[in-house]
Amino acid sequence: MSDMLTCTACGSDKAEPVVHDGSYTLRCAACGQVIVATSFMALLDSEDEWAAFIDAGPGKIPRPEALVARGSLRQISTAINVATCKGNFIRLIPEKRE
């Protein structure tokens, strides 16, 4: 992460993307402080591949059984929105490109 996205609460430069209630946020992986936020809908044109998991908490790796969906954000947005409507935070992890 660039210096512009360094956490102001703890100084960490590690961030992780999370979706909740229609918002996409980058939060600090160390302390959970929100660093920047935007609308989840604004990102749907991205063709990058993601794995969406029920969030395990800041800095924690989600368990495989917490998988909600895999694919581009456009393909998996409905599954993500259903999960967040149930009160879940969804952790997005970029899929590796081959």
Coordinates of C-alpha atoms in Angstrom, one line a residue:
M1 CA 0.0 0.0 0.0
S2 CA 1.3 3.5 -0.7
D3 CA 2.1 6.0 2.0
M4 CA -1.2 7.8 1.3
L5 CA -3.0 4.7 2.5
T6 CA -1.0 4.2 5.7
C7 CA -3.4 3.7 8.7
T8 CA -3.6 6.9 10.7
A9 CA -4.6 4.9 13.8
C10 CA -1.7 2.5 14.0
G11 CA 0.7 3.3 11.1
S12 CA 0.4 -0.1 9.4
D13 CA 0.7 -0.3 5.6
K14 CA -1.3 -3.5 5.3
A15 CA -4.9 -3.2 4.0
E16 CA -7.6 -5.6 3.1
P17 CA -10.8 -5.0 1.1
V18 CA -14.2 -5.6 2.8
V19 CA -17.8 -5.2 1.5
H20 CA -20.7 -4.4 3.8
D21 CA -24.1 -2.8 3.3
G22 CA -23.2 -1.6 -0.3
S23 CA -19.9 -0.1 0.7
Y24 CA -16.5 -1.2 -0.4
T25 CA -13.8 -0.3 2.2
L26 CA -10.1 -0.8 2.6
R27 CA -9.5 -1.4 6.2
C28 CA -6.3 -1.8 8.2
A29 CA -5.3 -5.4 8.6
A30 CA -3.7 -4.7 11.9
C31 CA -6.3 -2.7 13.8
G32 CA -9.5 -2.7 11.6
Q33 CA -9.6 1.1 11.1
V34 CA -11.3 2.0 7.8
I35 CA -8.8 3.7 5.6
V36 CA -10.9 4.6 2.5
A37 CA -14.4 3.7 1.4
T38 CA -16.5 3.9 -1.8
S39 CA -19.7 2.3 -3.2
F40 CA -19.4 -1.4 -4.0
M41 CA -21.4 -0.6 -7.2
A42 CA -18.7 1.6 -8.4
L43 CA -16.3 -1.4 -8.7
L44 CA -18.5 -3.8 -10.6
D45 CA -16.9 -3.0 -14.0
S46 CA -13.6 -4.5 -12.8
E47 CA -12.8 -7.7 -14.6
D48 CA -10.3 -8.9 -11.9
E49 CA -11.2 -12.2 -10.3
W50 CA -11.9 -12.3 -6.6
A51 CA -12.8 -14.8 -3.9
A52 CA -15.5 -13.6 -1.5
F53 CA -15.5 -14.9 2.0
I54 CA -17.5 -14.3 5.2
D55 CA -15.1 -12.0 7.0
A56 CA -13.0 -13.5 9.9
G57 CA -11.9 -10.1 11.2
P58 CA -9.0 -7.8 10.6
G59 CA -5.8 -9.6 9.6
K60 CA -7.4 -13.1 9.9
I61 CA -7.4 -15.5 7.0
P62 CA -11.0 -16.7 6.2
R63 CA -11.6 -20.4 6.5
P64 CA -12.4 -22.3 3.2
E65 CA -15.9 -23.1 4.4
A66 CA -16.6 -19.4 4.6
L67 CA -16.4 -19.0 0.8
V68 CA -19.4 -17.1 -0.6
A69 CA -18.4 -16.9 -4.3
R70 CA -15.5 -16.7 -6.8
G71 CA -15.3 -14.7 -10.1
S72 CA -15.4 -11.1 -11.3
L73 CA -17.3 -8.7 -9.1
R74 CA -20.0 -8.4 -11.7
Q75 CA -20.5 -12.2 -11.6
I76 CA -20.5 -12.5 -7.8
S77 CA -22.1 -9.2 -6.8
T78 CA -25.5 -10.8 -6.1
A79 CA -24.1 -13.5 -3.8
I80 CA -22.1 -10.8 -2.0
N81 CA -25.2 -8.6 -1.6
V82 CA -27.3 -11.5 -0.3
A83 CA -24.6 -12.3 2.3
T84 CA -24.2 -8.6 3.4
C85 CA -28.0 -8.3 3.7
K86 CA -27.8 -11.0 6.4
G87 CA -25.4 -8.8 8.4
N88 CA -22.1 -10.3 7.2
F89 CA -19.0 -8.4 6.3
I90 CA -17.5 -9.9 3.1
R91 CA -13.7 -10.1 2.7
L92 CA -12.5 -9.9 -0.9
I93 CA -9.3 -11.7 -1.8
P94 CA -7.8 -11.3 -5.3
E95 CA -7.4 -14.5 -7.2
K96 CA -4.0 -15.2 -8.6
R97 CA -3.7 -14.9 -12.4
E98 CA -1.9 -17.6 -14.3

